[in-house]
Amino acid sequence: MQDLEVFFSFLHTERLTRFCDVDERIVRVFLNTLYDQRLSRKSVSRKISALRTFYKYLEREDVVDVNPFSAIRLPKTESKIPGFLYEKELEKLFEVSNLTQPLGQRNQALIELLYATGIRVSECRQLILDNIDFYIGTVFVQGKGRKERYIPYGKFAKIALETYIQDGRKALLAKSGQQTNALFLNNRGLPLTDRGIRDIMNKMVKNAALTVHVHPHKLRHTFATHLLNEGADLRSVQELLGHENLSTTQIYTHVTKDHLRRVYMRSHPRAND
């Protein structure tokens, strides 16, 4: 509704009292006013979409003969470069859990697995015990569209998971008096929710005294960025992340190019003036 109100205000300024008086020329004047306000492309696209839908309704109701927004192309939205954590920031997160307590063991297993596999919060929440294969070191994940994939994990995640499952999880499960195959449990012994995972991350970030904003999805960004920085090919990272389109994965190459430039400027003898 707010997007429509912006347009109505524009019409009032232009002294246009009827919707049928709006043509493509008026629409382009309106777009110029939006760009003059330095609105983002995403914001402009949203307003155009809302007004296109509004004028479709006016067409159906015979208020206007044509939709002046139908021929207007939406501006391409900027690709938002994902944020990621540096290794020193990660180490601080890995050091805050109290590994002598069940909740600390769970938190350590959770963060190690999120970083080791790059899985989404929703995928992590759905994990059950049988999804973890300790023999070959993989986790079975059912992602978007019920697409399945196996993701390997390393030594640190394995140790954290084994400790949690053998000790911490059993202690948490005893609190509920119920049986569940859910891998990650809350402090009442019930399956963790998406919100529960985010709350755990927020507390860990606070305890680690990190100055950057960290959310579970940032660990997914970090997973992808670190793999590419170390030479992993884009197709493999796409498969590990469960992206349907390679273009979705390619956004991480912007981050790695910046990383490579910094390495070059720091290391090449003739890079600096």
C-alpha positions as semicolon CSV with decimal commas, in nm:
position;residue;x (nm);y (nm);z (nm)
1;M;0,000;0,000;0,000
2;Q;0,288;0,236;0,075
3;D;0,416;0,193;-0,282
4;L;0,077;0,300;-0,418
5;E;0,063;0,600;-0,186
6;V;0,393;0,726;-0,328
7;F;0,238;0,715;-0,674
8;F;-0,084;0,883;-0,561
9;S;0,121;1,163;-0,406
10;F;0,306;1,204;-0,736
11;L;-0,025;1,228;-0,926
12;H;-0,145;1,494;-0,684
13;T;0,175;1,694;-0,739
14;E;0,129;1,667;-1,116
15;R;-0,238;1,766;-1,078
16;L;-0,359;1,446;-1,240
17;T;-0,698;1,351;-1,101
18;R;-0,785;1,047;-1,315
19;F;-0,596;0,717;-1,339
20;C;-0,681;0,702;-1,709
21;D;-0,477;1,019;-1,767
22;V;-0,156;0,834;-1,689
23;D;0,041;0,724;-1,995
24;E;0,394;0,593;-2,049
25;R;0,537;0,945;-2,053
26;I;0,388;1,017;-1,710
27;V;0,517;0,684;-1,584
28;R;0,870;0,770;-1,695
29;V;0,849;1,107;-1,522
30;F;0,742;0,920;-1,208
31;L;1,038;0,682;-1,243
32;N;1,277;0,974;-1,275
33;T;1,147;1,116;-0,948
34;L;1,216;0,781;-0,782
35;Y;1,573;0,772;-0,913
36;D;1,623;1,133;-0,804
37;Q;1,545;1,014;-0,451
38;R;1,835;0,766;-0,487
39;L;1,611;0,468;-0,418
40;S;1,764;0,126;-0,474
41;R;1,681;-0,070;-0,787
42;K;1,507;-0,326;-0,569
43;S;1,281;-0,058;-0,421
44;V;1,199;0,085;-0,764
45;S;1,123;-0,264;-0,900
46;R;0,888;-0,330;-0,611
47;K;0,696;-0,008;-0,678
48;I;0,666;-0,081;-1,050
49;S;0,538;-0,433;-0,978
50;A;0,279;-0,300;-0,733
51;L;0,157;-0,037;-0,979
52;R;0,149;-0,282;-1,269
53;T;-0,076;-0,508;-1,060
54;F;-0,289;-0,210;-0,956
55;Y;-0,345;-0,103;-1,317
56;K;-0,432;-0,459;-1,419
57;Y;-0,709;-0,438;-1,164
58;L;-0,821;-0,101;-1,307
59;E;-0,827;-0,259;-1,655
60;R;-1,050;-0,542;-1,536
61;E;-1,284;-0,289;-1,375
62;D;-1,291;-0,082;-1,699
63;V;-1,150;0,222;-1,520
64;V;-0,864;0,247;-1,772
65;D;-0,826;0,118;-2,127
66;V;-0,455;0,033;-2,111
67;N;-0,198;-0,044;-1,846
68;P;0,078;0,220;-1,879
69;F;0,311;0,007;-1,666
70;S;0,290;-0,306;-1,884
71;A;0,571;-0,194;-2,117
72;I;0,799;-0,069;-1,839
73;R;1,092;-0,302;-1,783
74;L;1,196;-0,369;-1,428
75;P;1,549;-0,247;-1,347
76;K;1,798;-0,522;-1,278
77;T;1,852;-0,554;-0,907
78;E;2,202;-0,530;-0,767
79;S;2,360;-0,859;-0,663
80;K;2,416;-0,837;-0,293
81;I;2,758;-0,975;-0,210
82;P;2,721;-1,213;0,083
83;G;2,912;-1,139;0,402
84;F;3,142;-1,400;0,552
85;L;3,362;-1,454;0,855
86;Y;3,739;-1,455;0,859
87;E;3,916;-1,748;1,020
88;K;4,011;-1,549;1,332
89;E;3,645;-1,459;1,384
90;L;3,546;-1,823;1,342
91;E;3,803;-1,935;1,596
92;K;3,647;-1,705;1,855
93;L;3,310;-1,869;1,795
94;F;3,458;-2,216;1,824
95;E;3,613;-2,130;2,162
96;V;3,307;-2,002;2,355
97;S;3,122;-2,329;2,426
98;N;3,156;-2,497;2,766
99;L;3,236;-2,849;2,651
100;T;3,179;-2,996;2,999
101;Q;2,806;-2,914;2,979
102;P;2,539;-3,077;2,757
103;L;2,429;-2,746;2,605
104;G;2,788;-2,647;2,536
105;Q;2,849;-2,980;2,362
106;R;2,535;-2,929;2,155
107;N;2,632;-2,574;2,061
108;Q;2,979;-2,684;1,954
109;A;2,841;-2,967;1,741
110;L;2,590;-2,729;1,588
111;I;2,834;-2,460;1,485
112;E;3,098;-2,708;1,367
113;L;2,842;-2,884;1,148
114;L;2,700;-2,561;1,004
115;Y;3,046;-2,442;0,904
116;A;3,171;-2,785;0,792
117;T;2,878;-2,850;0,558
118;G;2,729;-2,511;0,469
119;I;2,376;-2,645;0,522
120;R;2,078;-2,416;0,566
121;V;1,915;-2,366;0,909
122;S;1,602;-2,544;0,786
123;E;1,812;-2,840;0,669
124;C;1,998;-2,852;0,999
125;R;1,675;-2,849;1,198
126;Q;1,543;-3,148;1,002
127;L;1,846;-3,369;1,066
128;I;1,796;-3,697;1,250
129;L;2,057;-3,928;1,398
130;D;2,048;-4,164;1,099
131;N;2,148;-3,878;0,868
132;I;2,499;-3,876;1,016
133;D;2,735;-4,139;0,877
134;F;3,041;-4,151;1,101
135;Y;3,202;-4,431;0,901
136;I;3,251;-4,235;0,579
137;G;3,205;-3,890;0,734
138;T;2,900;-3,757;0,551
139;V;2,567;-3,602;0,640
140;F;2,253;-3,676;0,440
141;V;2,050;-3,361;0,373
142;Q;1,710;-3,305;0,220
143;G;1,708;-2,954;0,081
144;K;1,472;-2,726;-0,108
145;G;1,223;-2,908;-0,328
146;R;1,300;-3,227;-0,131
147;K;1,626;-3,260;-0,325
148;E;1,872;-3,491;-0,153
149;R;2,248;-3,462;-0,124
150;Y;2,538;-3,603;0,077
151;I;2,789;-3,360;0,221
152;P;3,124;-3,461;0,372
153;Y;3,244;-3,315;0,701
154;G;3,586;-3,306;0,863
155;K;3,765;-3,405;1,181
156;F;3,655;-3,116;1,402
157;A;3,287;-3,163;1,319
158;K;3,319;-3,537;1,372
159;I;3,471;-3,498;1,720
160;A;3,208;-3,240;1,820
161;L;2,921;-3,457;1,691
162;E;3,049;-3,774;1,859
163;T;3,089;-3,595;2,193
164;Y;2,744;-3,442;2,171
165;I;2,563;-3,760;2,064
166;Q;2,738;-3,982;2,319
167;D;2,707;-3,743;2,615
168;G;2,526;-3,412;2,575
169;R;2,231;-3,533;2,369
170;K;2,157;-3,819;2,606
171;A;2,150;-3,578;2,900
172;L;1,915;-3,342;2,716
173;L;1,689;-3,624;2,598
174;A;1,645;-3,747;2,956
175;K;1,481;-3,414;3,045
176;S;1,187;-3,465;2,811
177;G;1,109;-3,826;2,893
178;Q;1,023;-3,867;2,525
179;Q;1,193;-4,043;2,238
180;T;1,298;-3,852;1,927
181;N;1,546;-3,909;1,646
182;A;1,604;-3,535;1,601
183;L;1,978;-3,466;1,606
184;F;1,971;-3,131;1,782
185;L;1,765;-3,085;2,100
186;N;1,679;-2,781;2,310
187;N;1,730;-2,748;2,685
188;R;1,401;-2,934;2,745
189;G;1,508;-3,230;2,536
190;L;1,278;-3,145;2,246
191;P;1,379;-3,090;1,880
192;L;1,538;-2,753;1,810
193;T;1,346;-2,507;1,592
194;D;1,485;-2,266;1,334
195;R;1,441;-1,987;1,584
196;G;1,618;-2,191;1,851
197;I;1,922;-2,231;1,625
198;R;1,931;-1,856;1,560
199;D;1,902;-1,781;1,933
200;I;2,196;-2,012;2,005
201;M;2,404;-1,836;1,739
202;N;2,318;-1,495;1,882
203;K;2,429;-1,600;2,231
204;M;2,752;-1,750;2,099
205;V;2,831;-1,434;1,903
206;K;2,769;-1,224;2,213
207;N;2,993;-1,448;2,425
208;A;3,264;-1,434;2,159
209;A;3,247;-1,052;2,168
210;L;3,236;-1,033;1,788
211;T;3,170;-0,689;1,647
212;V;3,020;-0,820;1,322
213;H;2,661;-0,934;1,281
214;V;2,654;-1,312;1,256
215;H;2,356;-1,527;1,166
216;P;2,346;-1,899;1,077
217;H;2,327;-1,825;0,704
218;K;2,653;-1,631;0,729
219;L;2,823;-1,961;0,817
220;R;2,687;-2,094;0,488
221;H;2,836;-1,794;0,307
222;T;3,163;-1,849;0,493
223;F;3,168;-2,218;0,399
224;A;3,134;-2,136;0,029
225;T;3,378;-1,845;0,034
226;H;3,651;-2,038;0,216
227;L;3,619;-2,334;-0,023
228;L;3,655;-2,111;-0,328
229;N;3,943;-1,920;-0,171
230;E;4,126;-2,249;-0,129
231;G;4,077;-2,351;-0,491
232;A;3,753;-2,551;-0,496
233;D;3,578;-2,542;-0,833
234;L;3,245;-2,364;-0,867
235;R;3,048;-2,673;-0,977
236;S;3,153;-2,868;-0,668
237;V;3,055;-2,581;-0,438
238;Q;2,722;-2,555;-0,620
239;E;2,655;-2,923;-0,550
240;L;2,757;-2,897;-0,185
241;L;2,531;-2,596;-0,131
242;G;2,239;-2,758;-0,312
243;H;2,197;-2,468;-0,554
244;E;1,983;-2,551;-0,856
245;N;2,146;-2,284;-1,073
246;L;2,517;-2,211;-1,104
247;S;2,439;-1,838;-1,118
248;T;2,330;-1,854;-0,753
249;T;2,672;-1,988;-0,657
250;Q;2,861;-1,743;-0,879
251;I;2,787;-1,454;-0,643
252;Y;3,058;-1,594;-0,415
253;T;3,320;-1,537;-0,685
254;H;3,285;-1,163;-0,622
255;V;3,405;-1,221;-0,268
256;T;3,692;-1,443;-0,373
257;K;3,808;-1,197;-0,639
258;D;3,831;-0,932;-0,370
259;H;4,025;-1,177;-0,155
260;L;4,264;-1,257;-0,440
261;R;4,322;-0,888;-0,503
262;R;4,413;-0,830;-0,138
263;V;4,650;-1,127;-0,145
264;Y;4,808;-0,993;-0,463
265;M;4,850;-0,640;-0,328
266;R;5,001;-0,775;-0,008
267;S;5,232;-1,031;-0,169
268;H;5,348;-0,915;-0,511
269;P;5,681;-0,725;-0,496
270;R;5,568;-0,464;-0,748
271;A;5,201;-0,436;-0,650
272;N;5,242;-0,130;-0,430
273;D;5,370;0,214;-0,520
